[in-house]
XYZ file of N, CA and C in Angstrom:
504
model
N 160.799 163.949 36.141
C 159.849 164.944 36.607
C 160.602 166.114 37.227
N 159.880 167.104 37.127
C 160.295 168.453 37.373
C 159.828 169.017 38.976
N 158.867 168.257 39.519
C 158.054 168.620 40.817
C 157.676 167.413 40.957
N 156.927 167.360 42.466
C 156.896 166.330 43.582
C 155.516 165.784 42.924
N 154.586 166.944 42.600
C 153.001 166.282 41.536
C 153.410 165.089 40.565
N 154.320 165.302 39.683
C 154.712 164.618 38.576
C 155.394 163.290 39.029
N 156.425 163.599 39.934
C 157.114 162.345 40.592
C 156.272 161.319 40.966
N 155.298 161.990 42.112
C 154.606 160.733 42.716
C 153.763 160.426 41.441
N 153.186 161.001 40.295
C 151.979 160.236 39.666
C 153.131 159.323 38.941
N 154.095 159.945 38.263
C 155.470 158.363 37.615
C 155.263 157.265 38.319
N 155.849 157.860 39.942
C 156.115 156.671 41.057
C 155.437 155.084 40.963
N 153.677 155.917 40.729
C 152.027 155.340 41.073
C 152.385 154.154 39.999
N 152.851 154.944 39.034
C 152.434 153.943 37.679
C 153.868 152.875 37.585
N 155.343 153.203 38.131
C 155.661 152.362 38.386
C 155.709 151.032 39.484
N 155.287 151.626 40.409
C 154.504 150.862 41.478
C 153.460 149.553 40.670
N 152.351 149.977 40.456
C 151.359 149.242 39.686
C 151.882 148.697 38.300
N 153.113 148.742 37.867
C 153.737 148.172 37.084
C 155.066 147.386 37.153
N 155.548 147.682 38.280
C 156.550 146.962 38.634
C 157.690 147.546 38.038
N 158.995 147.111 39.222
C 160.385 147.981 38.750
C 160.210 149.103 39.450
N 159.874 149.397 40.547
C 160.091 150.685 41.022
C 161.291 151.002 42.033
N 161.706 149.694 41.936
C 162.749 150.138 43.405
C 163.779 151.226 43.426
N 164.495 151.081 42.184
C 165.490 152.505 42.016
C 164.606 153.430 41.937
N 163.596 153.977 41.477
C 162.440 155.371 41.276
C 162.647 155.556 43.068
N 161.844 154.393 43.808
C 161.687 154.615 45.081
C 162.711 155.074 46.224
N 163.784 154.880 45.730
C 165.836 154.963 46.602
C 165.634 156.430 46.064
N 165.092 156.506 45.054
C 165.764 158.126 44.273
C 164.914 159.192 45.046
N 163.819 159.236 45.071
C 162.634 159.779 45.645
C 162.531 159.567 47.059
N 163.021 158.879 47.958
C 163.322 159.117 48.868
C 164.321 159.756 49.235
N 165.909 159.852 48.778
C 166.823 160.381 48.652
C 166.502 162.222 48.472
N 165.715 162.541 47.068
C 165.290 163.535 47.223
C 164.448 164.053 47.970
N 163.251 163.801 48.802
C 162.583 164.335 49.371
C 162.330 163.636 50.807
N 163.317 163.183 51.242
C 164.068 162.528 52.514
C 163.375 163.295 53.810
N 163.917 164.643 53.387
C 163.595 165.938 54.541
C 162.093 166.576 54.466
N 161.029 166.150 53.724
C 160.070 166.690 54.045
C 158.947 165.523 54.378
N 158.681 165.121 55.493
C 158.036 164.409 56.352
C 156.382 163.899 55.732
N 155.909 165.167 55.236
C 154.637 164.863 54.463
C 154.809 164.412 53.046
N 155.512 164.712 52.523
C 155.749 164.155 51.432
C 156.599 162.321 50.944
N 157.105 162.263 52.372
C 157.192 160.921 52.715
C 156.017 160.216 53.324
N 155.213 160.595 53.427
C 154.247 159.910 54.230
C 153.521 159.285 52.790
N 153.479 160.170 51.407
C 152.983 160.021 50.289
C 153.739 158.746 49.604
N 155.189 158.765 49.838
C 156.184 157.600 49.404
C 155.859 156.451 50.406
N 155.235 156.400 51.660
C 155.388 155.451 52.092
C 153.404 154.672 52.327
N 152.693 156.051 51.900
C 151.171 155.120 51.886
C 151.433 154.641 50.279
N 151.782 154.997 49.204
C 152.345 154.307 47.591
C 152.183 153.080 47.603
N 153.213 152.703 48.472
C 153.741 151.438 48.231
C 152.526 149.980 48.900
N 152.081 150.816 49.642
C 151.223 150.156 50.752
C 149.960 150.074 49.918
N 149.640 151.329 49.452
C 148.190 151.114 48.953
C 148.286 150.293 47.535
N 149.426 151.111 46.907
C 149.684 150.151 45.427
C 150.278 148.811 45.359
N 150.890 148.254 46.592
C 151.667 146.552 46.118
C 150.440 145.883 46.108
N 151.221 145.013 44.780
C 150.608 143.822 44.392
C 149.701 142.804 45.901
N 148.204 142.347 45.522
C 147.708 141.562 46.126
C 148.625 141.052 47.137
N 149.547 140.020 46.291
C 149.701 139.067 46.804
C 151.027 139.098 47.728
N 151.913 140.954 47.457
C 152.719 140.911 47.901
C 152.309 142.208 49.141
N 151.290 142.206 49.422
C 151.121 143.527 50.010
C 151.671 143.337 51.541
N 151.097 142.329 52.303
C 151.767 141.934 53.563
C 152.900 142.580 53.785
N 153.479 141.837 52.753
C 155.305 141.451 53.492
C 155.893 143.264 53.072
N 155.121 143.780 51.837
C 155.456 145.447 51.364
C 155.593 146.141 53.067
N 153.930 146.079 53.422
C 153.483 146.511 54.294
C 154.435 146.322 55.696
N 154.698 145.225 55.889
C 155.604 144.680 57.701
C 156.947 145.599 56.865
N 157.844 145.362 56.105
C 158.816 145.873 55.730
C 159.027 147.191 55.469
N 157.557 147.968 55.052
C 157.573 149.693 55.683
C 157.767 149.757 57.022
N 156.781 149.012 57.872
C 157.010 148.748 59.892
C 158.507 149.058 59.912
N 159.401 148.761 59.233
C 160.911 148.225 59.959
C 161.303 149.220 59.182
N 161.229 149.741 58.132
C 161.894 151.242 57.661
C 162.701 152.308 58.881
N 163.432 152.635 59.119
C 163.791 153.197 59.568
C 163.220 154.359 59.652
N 162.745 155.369 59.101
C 161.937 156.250 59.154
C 160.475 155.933 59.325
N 160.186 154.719 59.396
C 158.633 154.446 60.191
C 157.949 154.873 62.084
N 157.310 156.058 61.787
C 157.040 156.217 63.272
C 155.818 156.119 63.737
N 155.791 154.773 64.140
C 154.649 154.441 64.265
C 153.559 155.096 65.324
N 154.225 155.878 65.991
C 153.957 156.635 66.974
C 153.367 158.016 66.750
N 153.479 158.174 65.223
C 152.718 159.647 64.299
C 151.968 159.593 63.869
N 150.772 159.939 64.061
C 149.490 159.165 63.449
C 149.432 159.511 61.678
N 150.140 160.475 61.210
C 150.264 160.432 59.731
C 150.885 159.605 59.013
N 152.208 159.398 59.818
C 153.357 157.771 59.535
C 152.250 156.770 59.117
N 151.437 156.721 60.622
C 150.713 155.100 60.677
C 149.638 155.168 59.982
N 148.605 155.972 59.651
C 147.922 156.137 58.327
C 148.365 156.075 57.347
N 149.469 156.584 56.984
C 149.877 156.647 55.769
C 150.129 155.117 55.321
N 151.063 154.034 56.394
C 151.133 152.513 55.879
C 149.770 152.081 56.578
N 149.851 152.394 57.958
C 148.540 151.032 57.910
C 147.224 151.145 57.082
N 147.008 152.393 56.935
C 146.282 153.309 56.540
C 146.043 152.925 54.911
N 147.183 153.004 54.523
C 147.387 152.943 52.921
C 147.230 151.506 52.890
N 147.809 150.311 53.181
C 147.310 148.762 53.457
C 145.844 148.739 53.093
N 145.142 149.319 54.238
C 144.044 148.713 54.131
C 143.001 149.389 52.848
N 143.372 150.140 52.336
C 143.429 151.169 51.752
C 142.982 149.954 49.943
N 144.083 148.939 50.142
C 144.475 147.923 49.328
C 143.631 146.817 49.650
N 142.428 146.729 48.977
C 141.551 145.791 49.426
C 141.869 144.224 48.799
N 142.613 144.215 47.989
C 142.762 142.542 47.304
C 144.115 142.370 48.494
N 144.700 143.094 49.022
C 145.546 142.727 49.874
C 145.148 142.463 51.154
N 144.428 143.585 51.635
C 143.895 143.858 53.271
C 143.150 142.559 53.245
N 142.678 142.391 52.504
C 141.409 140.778 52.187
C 141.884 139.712 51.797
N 142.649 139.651 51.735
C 143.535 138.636 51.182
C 143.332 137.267 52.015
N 142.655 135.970 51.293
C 142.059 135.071 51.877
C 142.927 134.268 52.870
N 143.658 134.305 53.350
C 144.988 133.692 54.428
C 144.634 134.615 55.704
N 143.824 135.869 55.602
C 143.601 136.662 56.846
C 145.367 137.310 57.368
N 146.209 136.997 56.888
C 147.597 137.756 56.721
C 147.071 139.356 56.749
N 146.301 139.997 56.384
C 146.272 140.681 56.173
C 144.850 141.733 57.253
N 144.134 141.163 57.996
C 143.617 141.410 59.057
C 144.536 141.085 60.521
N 145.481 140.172 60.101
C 145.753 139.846 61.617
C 147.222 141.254 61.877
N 147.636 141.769 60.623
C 148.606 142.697 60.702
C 148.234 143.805 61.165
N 147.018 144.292 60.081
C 146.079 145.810 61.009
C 145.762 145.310 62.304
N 144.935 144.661 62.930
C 144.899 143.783 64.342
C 146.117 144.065 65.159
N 147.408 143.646 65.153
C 148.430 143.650 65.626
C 148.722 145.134 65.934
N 148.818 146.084 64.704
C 149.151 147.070 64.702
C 148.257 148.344 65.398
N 146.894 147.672 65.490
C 145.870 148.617 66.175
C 146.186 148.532 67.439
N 145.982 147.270 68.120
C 146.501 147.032 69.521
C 147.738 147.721 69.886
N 148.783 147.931 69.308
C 150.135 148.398 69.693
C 149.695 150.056 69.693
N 148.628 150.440 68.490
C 148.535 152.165 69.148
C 147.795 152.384 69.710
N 146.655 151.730 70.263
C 145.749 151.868 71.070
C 146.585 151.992 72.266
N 147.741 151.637 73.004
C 148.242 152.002 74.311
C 148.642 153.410 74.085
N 149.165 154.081 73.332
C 149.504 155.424 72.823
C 149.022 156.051 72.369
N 147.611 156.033 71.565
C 146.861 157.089 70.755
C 145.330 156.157 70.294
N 144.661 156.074 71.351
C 143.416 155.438 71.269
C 142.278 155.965 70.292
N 142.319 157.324 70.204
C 141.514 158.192 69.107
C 142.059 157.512 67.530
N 143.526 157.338 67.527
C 143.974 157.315 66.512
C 143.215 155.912 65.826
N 143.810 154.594 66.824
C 143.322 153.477 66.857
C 142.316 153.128 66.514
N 141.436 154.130 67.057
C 139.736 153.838 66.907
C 139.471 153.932 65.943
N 139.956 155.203 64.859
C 139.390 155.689 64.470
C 140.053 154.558 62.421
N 141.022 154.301 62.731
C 141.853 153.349 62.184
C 141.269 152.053 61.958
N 140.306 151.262 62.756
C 139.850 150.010 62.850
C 138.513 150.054 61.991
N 138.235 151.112 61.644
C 136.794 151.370 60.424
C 137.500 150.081 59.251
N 139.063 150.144 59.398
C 139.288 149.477 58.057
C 138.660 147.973 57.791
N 137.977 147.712 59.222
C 137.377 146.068 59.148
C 135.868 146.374 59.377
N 135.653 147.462 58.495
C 133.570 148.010 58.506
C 133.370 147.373 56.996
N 134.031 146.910 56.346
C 133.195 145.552 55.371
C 133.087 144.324 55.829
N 133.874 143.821 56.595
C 134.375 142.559 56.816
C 133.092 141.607 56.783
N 131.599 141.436 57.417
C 131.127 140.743 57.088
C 130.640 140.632 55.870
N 130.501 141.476 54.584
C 129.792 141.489 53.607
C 131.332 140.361 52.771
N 132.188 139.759 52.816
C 132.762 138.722 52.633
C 132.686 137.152 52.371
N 133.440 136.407 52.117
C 132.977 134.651 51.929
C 133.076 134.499 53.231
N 132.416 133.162 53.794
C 132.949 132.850 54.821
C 134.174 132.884 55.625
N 135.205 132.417 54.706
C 136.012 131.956 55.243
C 137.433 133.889 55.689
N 137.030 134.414 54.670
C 137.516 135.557 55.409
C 136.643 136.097 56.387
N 135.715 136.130 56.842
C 134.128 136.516 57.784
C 135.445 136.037 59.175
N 135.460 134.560 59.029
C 135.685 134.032 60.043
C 137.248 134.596 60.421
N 138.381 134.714 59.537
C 139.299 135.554 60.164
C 139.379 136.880 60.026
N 138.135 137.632 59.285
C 138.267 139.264 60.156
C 137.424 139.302 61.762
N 136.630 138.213 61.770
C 136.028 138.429 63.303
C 136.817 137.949 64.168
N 137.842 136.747 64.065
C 138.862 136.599 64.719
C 139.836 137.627 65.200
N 140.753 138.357 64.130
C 141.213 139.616 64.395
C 140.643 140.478 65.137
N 139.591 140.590 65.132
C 138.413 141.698 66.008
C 137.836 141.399 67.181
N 137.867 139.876 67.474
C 137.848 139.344 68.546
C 139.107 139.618 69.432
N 140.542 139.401 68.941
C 141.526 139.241 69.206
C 141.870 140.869 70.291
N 141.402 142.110 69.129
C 141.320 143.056 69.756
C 140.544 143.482 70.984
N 139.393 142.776 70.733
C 138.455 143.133 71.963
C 138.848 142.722 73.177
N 139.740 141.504 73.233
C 140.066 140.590 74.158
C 141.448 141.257 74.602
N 141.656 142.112 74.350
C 143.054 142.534 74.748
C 143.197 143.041 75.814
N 143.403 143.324 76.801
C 143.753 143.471 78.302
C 143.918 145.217 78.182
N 143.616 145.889 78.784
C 143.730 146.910 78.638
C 143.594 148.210 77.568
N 142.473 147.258 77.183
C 142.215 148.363 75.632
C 140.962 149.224 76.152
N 141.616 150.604 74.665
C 140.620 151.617 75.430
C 139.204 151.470 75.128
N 138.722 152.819 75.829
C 137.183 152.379 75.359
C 136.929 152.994 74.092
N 137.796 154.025 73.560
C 137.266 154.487 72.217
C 137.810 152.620 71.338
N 138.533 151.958 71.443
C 138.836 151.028 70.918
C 137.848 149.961 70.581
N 137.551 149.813 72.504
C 136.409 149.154 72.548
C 135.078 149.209 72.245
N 135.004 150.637 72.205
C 133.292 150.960 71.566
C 133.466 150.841 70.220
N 134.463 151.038 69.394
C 134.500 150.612 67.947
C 134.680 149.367 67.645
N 135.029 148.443 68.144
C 135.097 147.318 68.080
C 134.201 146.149 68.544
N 133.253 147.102 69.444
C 131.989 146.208 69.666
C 131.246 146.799 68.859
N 130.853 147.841 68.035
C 129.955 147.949 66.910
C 130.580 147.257 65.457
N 131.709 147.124 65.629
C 131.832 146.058 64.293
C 131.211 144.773 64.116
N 132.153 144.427 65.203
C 131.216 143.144 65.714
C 129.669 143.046 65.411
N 128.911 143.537 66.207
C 127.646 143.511 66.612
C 127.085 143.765 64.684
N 127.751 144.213 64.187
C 126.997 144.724 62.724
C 127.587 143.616 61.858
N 128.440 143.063 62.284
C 128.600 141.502 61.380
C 127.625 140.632 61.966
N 127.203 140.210 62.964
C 126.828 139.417 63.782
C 125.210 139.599 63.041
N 125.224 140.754 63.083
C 123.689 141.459 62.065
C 123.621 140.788 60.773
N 124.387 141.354 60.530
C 124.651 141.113 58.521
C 124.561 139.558 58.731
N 124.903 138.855 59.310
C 125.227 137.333 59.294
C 123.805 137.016 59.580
């Protein structure tokens, strides 16, 4: 590819096809220095890995060295792009609620708007089987129960609740 349009749509399709890792070294390499355009290389991978590998994609963007979790475009872009990945985010082991969970709590001490606004990603959760029902309300329990969480956190997180509790 000749431009950054063309790159990322290649990227997409090697992503969803597998074999992308050299595409991904290269494309980061080239466009290393422009911050938004990494944010595009790093929601990719998140929104496009495989089901079953999305987790471990996802924790292993966390530890990237250029992951700042502290930017709310960074953390949209993976947590963002994750949930983004619904055979993953849903993924019947709840692996995949208890990570957004984890990760909401950690920005809710630093960027509670952000947080709040981030936790919509568990506004299907009751329309689910049981058995994921029971670990996205866990995760959401987990949050509510957290010691010092805000109230934009907390007011989003007691209307999730309360609208599963409905639906149920």
């Amino acid at each position: 590819a000749d431009n950054m349009t063309d790159e990322i749509g290649a990227l997409s399709v090697l992503l969803e096809t597998g074999g992308a890792d050299e595409a991904l070294d290269r494309f980061a390499r080239r466009w290393g220095h422009d911050r938004l355009v990494m944010d595009k290389w790093f929601g990719l991978q998140a929104t496009l890995a495989a089901p079953e590998r999305a987790v471990a994609v996802t924790r292993a963007l966390t530890e990237h060295a250029d992951f700042t979790w502290k930017n709310p475009n960074r953390f949209r872009a993976v947590i963002g792009g994750f949930s983004a990945n619904a055979a993953g985010f849903h993924d019947a082991s709840g692996a995949g609620y208890d990570l957004v969970a984890d990760w909401l709590i950690r920005l809710d001490a630093v960027n509670p708007q952000t947080a709040a606004r981030m936790s919509t990603a568990f506004e299907t959760w009751a329309r689910y089987d049981e058995g994921r029902r029971e670990k996205a309300q866990a995760a959401l329990e987990r949050i509510a129960a957290r010691e010092g969480l805000s109230r934009d956190m907390g007011e989003m997180v007691g209307r999730l609740l309360a609208a599963g509790r409905i639906a149920a």
